[in-house]
């Protein structure tokens, strides 16, 4: 059984990844979400499966650029995220 990670990004997002970690960014990587370039004023919901986790944990999201970051634009505009089964 896997957990489901869902997030919504908005407007002018650049190519990026979101790494999902628990308890520390150096401990366990649960999964990676690929975020593609979207047009202005567009909202997209992204789903990905991640490894099974039990118990209560802190969640850490690490956003990384896939290319050279265009500093005139935001790398990622994350509106919300949720973790479920």
CSV table of C-alpha atoms in Angstrom, one decimal:
chain,number,residue,atom,x,y,z
A,1,UNK,CA,0.0,0.0,0.0
A,2,UNK,CA,1.3,3.4,-0.9
A,3,UNK,CA,0.4,6.9,0.2
A,4,UNK,CA,-0.9,9.4,-2.3
A,5,UNK,CA,0.7,12.9,-2.5
A,6,UNK,CA,-1.4,15.5,-4.3
A,7,UNK,CA,-0.4,19.1,-4.9
A,8,UNK,CA,-1.8,22.1,-6.8
A,9,UNK,CA,0.6,24.5,-8.6
A,10,UNK,CA,-0.3,27.8,-10.2
A,11,UNK,CA,0.9,30.3,-12.8
A,12,UNK,CA,4.1,30.4,-14.6
A,13,UNK,CA,5.7,27.4,-13.0
A,14,UNK,CA,9.2,26.3,-14.2
A,15,UNK,CA,10.4,22.7,-14.7
A,16,UNK,CA,11.0,21.4,-11.2
A,17,UNK,CA,10.8,18.4,-8.9
A,18,UNK,CA,9.4,18.2,-5.4
A,19,UNK,CA,11.1,15.6,-3.2
A,20,UNK,CA,9.0,14.3,-0.4
A,21,UNK,CA,10.9,13.4,2.8
A,22,UNK,CA,9.9,12.5,6.3
A,23,UNK,CA,11.5,13.6,9.6
A,24,UNK,CA,14.6,15.2,7.8
A,25,UNK,CA,15.7,16.0,4.3
A,26,UNK,CA,18.7,13.6,4.8
A,27,UNK,CA,16.7,10.6,6.1
A,28,UNK,CA,14.0,8.9,4.0
A,29,UNK,CA,12.9,10.0,0.5
A,30,UNK,CA,9.3,8.9,0.0
A,31,UNK,CA,8.8,10.0,-3.6
A,32,UNK,CA,9.5,12.6,-6.2
A,33,UNK,CA,6.9,14.7,-8.1
A,34,UNK,CA,7.8,16.1,-11.5
A,35,UNK,CA,6.3,19.6,-12.1
A,36,UNK,CA,6.2,20.7,-15.7
A,37,UNK,CA,6.1,24.2,-17.1
A,38,UNK,CA,2.5,25.6,-17.1
A,39,UNK,CA,1.1,28.7,-18.8
A,40,UNK,CA,0.2,31.9,-17.0
A,41,UNK,CA,-2.9,31.7,-14.8
A,42,UNK,CA,-3.2,27.9,-15.0
A,43,UNK,CA,-3.8,25.7,-12.0
A,44,UNK,CA,-2.8,22.0,-12.2
A,45,UNK,CA,-3.2,19.2,-9.7
A,46,UNK,CA,-0.5,16.6,-9.7
A,47,UNK,CA,-0.8,13.1,-8.1
A,48,UNK,CA,2.0,10.7,-7.3
A,49,UNK,CA,2.4,7.5,-5.3
A,50,UNK,CA,5.0,7.4,-2.5
A,51,UNK,CA,6.3,4.7,-0.2
A,52,UNK,CA,4.2,3.4,2.7
A,53,UNK,CA,4.6,5.2,6.0
A,54,UNK,CA,3.0,4.5,9.4
A,55,UNK,CA,2.9,6.7,12.5
A,56,UNK,CA,3.2,10.4,12.9
A,57,UNK,CA,6.0,12.2,11.1
A,58,UNK,CA,7.1,15.7,9.9
A,59,UNK,CA,7.0,16.1,6.1
A,60,UNK,CA,9.7,18.0,4.3
A,61,UNK,CA,9.3,19.2,0.7
A,62,UNK,CA,12.5,20.0,-1.3
A,63,UNK,CA,12.0,21.9,-4.5
A,64,UNK,CA,14.7,21.6,-7.1
A,65,UNK,CA,15.0,23.2,-10.5
A,66,UNK,CA,15.5,20.8,-13.5
A,67,UNK,CA,17.3,23.5,-15.5
A,68,UNK,CA,18.9,26.9,-14.9
A,69,UNK,CA,16.4,28.8,-12.8
A,70,UNK,CA,15.0,31.9,-14.5
A,71,UNK,CA,15.3,34.4,-11.7
A,72,UNK,CA,12.6,36.7,-13.3
A,73,UNK,CA,10.0,34.0,-12.5
A,74,UNK,CA,9.1,32.0,-9.5
A,75,UNK,CA,10.5,28.4,-9.5
A,76,UNK,CA,7.3,27.0,-8.1
A,77,UNK,CA,4.0,28.4,-6.9
A,78,UNK,CA,2.6,25.7,-4.6
A,79,UNK,CA,-1.0,26.5,-3.7
A,80,UNK,CA,-1.6,23.4,-1.5
A,81,UNK,CA,-0.7,19.8,-0.9
A,82,UNK,CA,-2.2,16.9,0.8
A,83,UNK,CA,-1.1,13.4,1.8
A,84,UNK,CA,-3.5,10.5,1.9
A,85,UNK,CA,-4.0,6.8,1.2
